[in-house]
Amino acid sequence: MAQSFLITGGAGFIGLTFTKLMLKETDARITVFDKLTYASHPKEMEKLKGNSRFRFIKGDISSQADIDRAFDESYDAVIHFAAESHVDRSISQAEPFITTNVMGTYRLAEAVLHGKAKKLIHISTDEVYGDLEADDPAFTETTPLSPNNPYSASKASSDILVQSYVKTHQLPAIITRCSNNYGPYQHREKMIPTIIRHAAKGQPVPLYGDGLQIRDWLFAEDHCRAIKLILEKGTNGEVYNIGGGNERTNKELASAILKHLGCDQELFAHVEDRKGHDRRYAINASKLKNELGWRQEVTFEEGIKRTVRWYTDNGQ
């Protein structure tokens, strides 16, 4: 019998990419459970409903009633993408992040604990580690958690909660922590879509502060292939970092996009820096590569090219 998976947040950027990958590369039955917030893609959900192995349930992971509706069957795994994820929004209003990211994760852990699924794959972020100085080594799975904004604090809290269930209840769960993702379907408020949108209109690209903050960029499809591999071969109770190995300053990233669009390389507008802005993130993904054999398939240059093309083709 084909496996059955519940994907929370499967109508969002990375969740949708993963859902499509699983429908394409496996014969599994897929249930997407999503609140359909502003960052979701309801039209994509409608398109997928033509697939007999797909179904969609609208609901909030922080609502017990909605959780009960979603767990109308026992799943082979829950792959938990659902989260509030925009740092600026968390700074101005933290409560939705705490409700969704912490309480929602608690309800899913309880469902798995009570036999509603065989395992939980909890998707987290490198932001839980805090930030790095220029010469510091990249984050490993044993780097202490030190979040610096309400978003990353809520994700670190959910990570610790899952780890406590693993230790106390032997919950079959795995945590993944990824670097910054990019690719099609990301919401327009995020950095790369914002750069593309402004540049395509000939408008100055906004950069926080001096624009020299460093991020490690990972193409979403490569991230999702890593999660699929971890789902299939990962060890319960473990944490796996998923990194792009593509450290770029924000200014370098913007310049690469401007180049693809044939725009002036100095089309920048420096704006007031974000409160508590982390200076550098970098992920060491050696554990994932050495133990499970993961390799990236899309170079940074190819990924940026495909991303720019998608946003310009889709009027984003």
Coordinates of C-alpha atoms in Angstrom, one line a residue:
M1 CA 0.0 0.0 0.0
A2 CA 1.2 3.5 -0.9
Q3 CA 2.4 5.7 2.0
S4 CA 0.3 8.6 3.2
F5 CA 1.8 11.9 4.3
L6 CA 0.4 15.0 6.0
I7 CA 2.1 18.2 4.9
T8 CA 1.4 21.2 7.1
G9 CA 1.9 24.6 5.3
G10 CA 1.9 22.8 2.0
A11 CA 0.3 25.8 0.2
G12 CA 3.3 28.0 1.1
F13 CA 6.6 28.6 -0.6
I14 CA 8.7 25.6 0.5
G15 CA 5.8 23.4 1.4
L16 CA 4.3 23.8 -2.1
T17 CA 7.6 23.0 -3.7
F18 CA 7.9 19.8 -1.5
T19 CA 4.3 18.8 -2.2
K20 CA 4.9 19.0 -6.0
L21 CA 8.2 17.0 -5.6
M22 CA 6.4 14.2 -3.6
L23 CA 3.6 14.0 -6.1
K24 CA 6.1 13.8 -9.0
E25 CA 8.7 11.5 -7.5
T26 CA 6.7 9.1 -5.3
D27 CA 3.4 7.2 -5.4
A28 CA 2.4 8.5 -1.9
R29 CA -0.9 9.9 -1.0
I30 CA -0.5 13.6 0.0
T31 CA -2.8 15.6 2.3
V32 CA -2.0 19.3 2.6
F33 CA -3.2 21.0 5.8
D34 CA -2.9 24.8 5.4
K35 CA -4.5 27.9 6.9
L36 CA -4.3 29.7 3.6
T37 CA -2.7 32.9 4.9
Y38 CA -1.6 35.8 2.8
A39 CA 1.6 33.9 1.8
S40 CA -0.2 30.8 0.5
H41 CA -1.1 29.7 -3.0
P42 CA -4.7 28.6 -3.1
K43 CA -4.8 28.5 -6.9
E44 CA -2.0 26.0 -6.9
M45 CA -4.0 23.9 -4.4
E46 CA -7.0 23.9 -6.8
K47 CA -4.7 22.8 -9.7
L48 CA -3.4 19.8 -7.6
K49 CA -6.9 18.6 -6.7
G50 CA -7.1 17.0 -10.1
N51 CA -4.5 14.4 -8.8
S52 CA -6.2 11.4 -7.2
R53 CA -3.4 11.1 -4.7
F54 CA -3.8 14.7 -3.4
R55 CA -6.3 16.3 -1.0
F56 CA -6.5 19.6 0.7
I57 CA -7.8 20.5 4.2
K58 CA -8.0 24.1 5.2
G59 CA -7.2 24.6 8.9
D60 CA -5.0 26.2 11.6
I61 CA -2.4 24.0 13.3
S62 CA -3.0 25.9 16.5
S63 CA -6.6 24.9 16.6
Q64 CA -7.3 21.5 18.2
A65 CA -10.6 21.2 16.3
D66 CA -8.8 21.7 13.0
I67 CA -6.1 19.3 14.0
D68 CA -8.7 16.6 14.7
R69 CA -10.2 17.1 11.2
A70 CA -6.8 16.8 9.6
F71 CA -5.9 13.6 11.5
D72 CA -8.9 11.7 10.2
E73 CA -6.5 8.9 9.3
S74 CA -3.1 7.7 10.5
Y75 CA -0.2 9.0 8.4
D76 CA 3.2 7.5 7.8
A77 CA 4.7 10.9 8.6
V78 CA 3.8 14.6 9.2
I79 CA 6.1 17.0 7.4
H80 CA 5.7 20.2 9.3
F81 CA 6.4 23.4 7.2
A82 CA 3.6 25.5 8.6
A83 CA 5.0 28.6 10.3
E84 CA 4.8 32.4 10.4
S85 CA 8.2 33.3 9.0
H86 CA 8.7 37.0 8.3
V87 CA 11.1 38.6 10.7
D88 CA 9.9 42.2 10.2
R89 CA 6.3 41.1 11.0
S90 CA 7.5 39.3 14.1
I91 CA 9.2 42.4 15.3
S92 CA 6.0 44.5 15.0
Q93 CA 3.6 41.8 16.2
A94 CA 5.0 38.6 17.8
E95 CA 1.9 36.9 19.0
P96 CA 0.9 35.1 15.8
F97 CA 4.4 33.7 15.6
I98 CA 4.2 32.3 19.1
T99 CA 0.7 30.9 18.5
T100 CA 1.4 29.2 15.2
N101 CA 5.0 28.2 15.6
V102 CA 5.0 27.1 19.2
M103 CA 1.4 26.1 20.0
G104 CA 0.9 24.6 16.5
T105 CA 4.0 22.5 16.8
Y106 CA 2.8 21.3 20.3
R107 CA -0.5 20.1 18.9
L108 CA 1.2 18.2 16.1
A109 CA 3.7 16.6 18.5
E110 CA 0.7 15.5 20.6
A111 CA -1.0 14.0 17.6
V112 CA 2.1 12.0 16.7
L113 CA 2.5 11.0 20.3
H114 CA -1.0 9.6 20.4
G115 CA -0.5 7.4 17.3
K116 CA -1.9 9.7 14.6
A117 CA 1.3 9.4 12.6
K118 CA 4.5 7.3 12.7
K119 CA 6.9 10.2 12.7
L120 CA 7.3 14.0 12.6
I121 CA 9.7 15.9 10.4
H122 CA 9.9 19.4 11.9
I123 CA 11.2 22.0 9.5
S124 CA 13.2 24.7 11.2
T125 CA 15.7 27.4 10.3
D126 CA 19.3 28.4 10.7
E127 CA 18.1 31.6 12.4
V128 CA 17.7 29.7 15.7
Y129 CA 21.5 29.7 16.0
G130 CA 21.8 33.5 16.1
D131 CA 24.4 35.1 14.1
L132 CA 28.1 34.7 13.3
E133 CA 31.2 37.0 13.1
A134 CA 33.0 37.1 9.7
D135 CA 35.6 34.5 10.7
D136 CA 33.4 32.2 12.7
P137 CA 32.9 28.6 11.5
A138 CA 29.5 27.8 10.0
F139 CA 26.7 26.5 12.2
T140 CA 26.7 22.8 13.0
E141 CA 23.9 20.8 14.6
T142 CA 25.6 21.2 18.0
T143 CA 25.8 25.0 17.8
P144 CA 23.9 26.4 20.8
L145 CA 20.6 28.0 20.1
S146 CA 20.7 31.8 20.4
P147 CA 17.8 33.5 18.6
N148 CA 17.8 37.2 18.2
N149 CA 14.3 38.1 17.0
P150 CA 10.7 37.0 17.9
Y151 CA 10.5 34.8 14.8
S152 CA 13.7 32.9 15.4
A153 CA 12.8 32.7 19.1
S154 CA 9.5 31.1 18.3
K155 CA 11.2 28.6 16.0
A156 CA 13.9 27.8 18.6
S157 CA 11.1 27.3 21.1
S158 CA 9.4 24.8 18.8
D159 CA 12.7 23.0 18.2
I160 CA 13.3 22.6 22.0
L161 CA 9.7 21.5 22.5
V162 CA 10.1 18.7 19.8
Q163 CA 13.5 17.7 21.4
S164 CA 11.8 17.5 24.8
Y165 CA 9.2 15.1 23.4
V166 CA 11.9 13.0 21.8
K167 CA 13.7 12.8 25.2
T168 CA 10.7 12.4 27.5
H169 CA 8.3 10.4 25.3
Q170 CA 10.7 8.9 22.7
L171 CA 8.7 10.8 20.0
P172 CA 9.8 9.6 16.6
A173 CA 10.8 13.0 15.3
I174 CA 13.6 14.7 13.2
I175 CA 14.4 18.4 13.1
T176 CA 15.9 20.0 10.0
R177 CA 17.4 23.5 9.9
C178 CA 17.9 25.2 6.6
S179 CA 19.6 28.3 5.3
N180 CA 17.8 31.0 3.4
N181 CA 15.7 29.6 0.6
Y182 CA 14.9 31.1 -2.8
G183 CA 13.0 30.1 -5.8
P184 CA 9.5 30.2 -7.4
Y185 CA 6.5 30.8 -5.2
Q186 CA 8.1 32.8 -2.5
H187 CA 5.9 35.7 -1.2
R188 CA 6.6 39.1 -2.7
E189 CA 7.5 40.6 0.8
K190 CA 10.7 38.5 1.0
M191 CA 14.1 39.8 -0.1
I192 CA 14.7 38.2 -3.5
P193 CA 11.1 38.8 -4.9
T194 CA 11.4 42.4 -3.6
I195 CA 14.7 42.9 -5.4
I196 CA 13.3 41.5 -8.7
R197 CA 10.1 43.5 -8.5
H198 CA 11.9 46.8 -7.9
A199 CA 14.6 46.2 -10.5
A200 CA 12.2 45.1 -13.2
K201 CA 10.4 48.5 -12.8
G202 CA 13.7 50.4 -12.8
Q203 CA 13.2 51.4 -9.1
P204 CA 16.0 51.4 -6.6
V205 CA 16.5 48.1 -4.7
P206 CA 16.1 48.6 -0.9
L207 CA 19.0 47.3 1.2
Y208 CA 19.0 47.3 5.0
G209 CA 21.8 49.3 6.5
D210 CA 25.1 48.9 4.6
G211 CA 23.8 45.8 2.7
L212 CA 26.8 43.7 3.9
Q213 CA 24.8 41.2 5.9
I214 CA 25.7 37.7 4.8
R215 CA 23.2 34.9 4.1
D216 CA 23.7 31.3 2.9
W217 CA 21.4 30.8 -0.1
L218 CA 19.7 27.4 -0.9
F219 CA 17.5 26.7 -3.9
A220 CA 14.1 25.5 -2.6
E221 CA 14.0 22.4 -4.7
D222 CA 17.4 21.3 -3.3
H223 CA 16.1 21.9 0.2
C224 CA 13.0 19.8 -0.6
R225 CA 15.1 16.9 -2.0
A226 CA 17.1 17.0 1.2
I227 CA 13.9 16.7 3.3
K228 CA 12.6 13.8 1.1
L229 CA 16.0 12.0 1.8
I230 CA 15.7 12.7 5.5
L231 CA 12.1 11.4 5.5
E232 CA 13.3 8.2 3.9
K233 CA 16.6 7.6 5.6
G234 CA 17.0 10.0 8.5
T235 CA 17.5 8.8 12.1
N236 CA 14.8 9.6 14.6
G237 CA 15.9 12.1 17.3
E238 CA 18.5 13.7 15.0
V239 CA 19.0 17.2 13.8
Y240 CA 20.1 17.8 10.2
N241 CA 21.4 21.1 8.8
I242 CA 20.6 21.8 5.2
G243 CA 22.8 24.6 3.7
G244 CA 23.4 26.0 0.4
G245 CA 27.1 26.7 0.8
N246 CA 26.5 30.0 -1.1
E247 CA 27.4 32.8 1.2
R248 CA 26.6 36.2 -0.3
T249 CA 26.2 39.7 1.1
N250 CA 22.8 41.2 0.5
K251 CA 24.5 43.7 -1.9
E252 CA 26.2 40.9 -3.8
L253 CA 22.9 39.0 -4.1
A254 CA 21.1 42.1 -5.4
S255 CA 24.0 42.7 -7.9
A256 CA 23.6 39.2 -9.2
I257 CA 19.9 39.7 -9.8
L258 CA 20.4 43.2 -11.4
K259 CA 22.9 41.6 -13.8
H260 CA 20.4 38.9 -14.9
L261 CA 17.9 41.7 -15.5
G262 CA 20.4 43.9 -17.3
C263 CA 20.0 46.7 -14.8
D264 CA 22.3 49.3 -13.5
Q265 CA 24.6 47.6 -10.9
E266 CA 24.3 50.6 -8.6
L267 CA 20.5 50.6 -8.5
F268 CA 20.4 50.6 -4.7
A269 CA 18.6 52.5 -1.9
H270 CA 20.0 52.0 1.6
V271 CA 17.3 52.1 4.2
E272 CA 17.2 52.0 8.0
D273 CA 18.5 48.7 9.3
R274 CA 16.2 46.1 10.8
K275 CA 16.1 46.0 14.6
G276 CA 18.4 43.3 16.0
H277 CA 19.5 42.4 12.4
D278 CA 21.7 39.3 12.4
R279 CA 25.0 40.0 10.6
R280 CA 25.9 36.5 9.1
Y281 CA 24.4 33.1 8.8
A282 CA 26.3 30.1 7.4
I283 CA 25.3 26.4 7.5
N284 CA 27.7 23.4 7.7
A285 CA 25.7 20.5 6.0
S286 CA 28.5 17.9 6.3
K287 CA 26.4 15.6 8.5
L288 CA 23.6 15.4 5.9
K289 CA 26.1 14.9 3.1
N290 CA 28.3 12.3 4.8
E291 CA 25.6 10.3 6.5
L292 CA 22.8 10.4 4.0
G293 CA 24.6 11.3 0.8
W294 CA 22.7 14.5 -0.1
R295 CA 24.1 16.7 -2.8
Q296 CA 22.8 19.9 -4.3
E297 CA 21.7 19.8 -7.9
V298 CA 21.2 23.5 -8.7
T299 CA 24.0 26.0 -8.7
F300 CA 23.5 29.4 -7.3
E301 CA 23.8 31.0 -10.7
E302 CA 21.3 28.6 -12.3
G303 CA 18.9 29.0 -9.3
I304 CA 19.0 32.7 -9.6
K305 CA 18.4 32.6 -13.3
R306 CA 15.4 30.2 -12.9
T307 CA 14.0 32.4 -10.0
V308 CA 14.3 35.6 -11.9
R309 CA 12.6 34.0 -14.9
W310 CA 9.7 32.7 -12.9
Y311 CA 9.0 36.1 -11.2
T312 CA 9.2 38.0 -14.5
D313 CA 7.1 35.4 -16.4
N314 CA 4.4 35.5 -13.6
G315 CA 4.3 39.2 -13.1
Q316 CA 5.4 39.0 -9.5

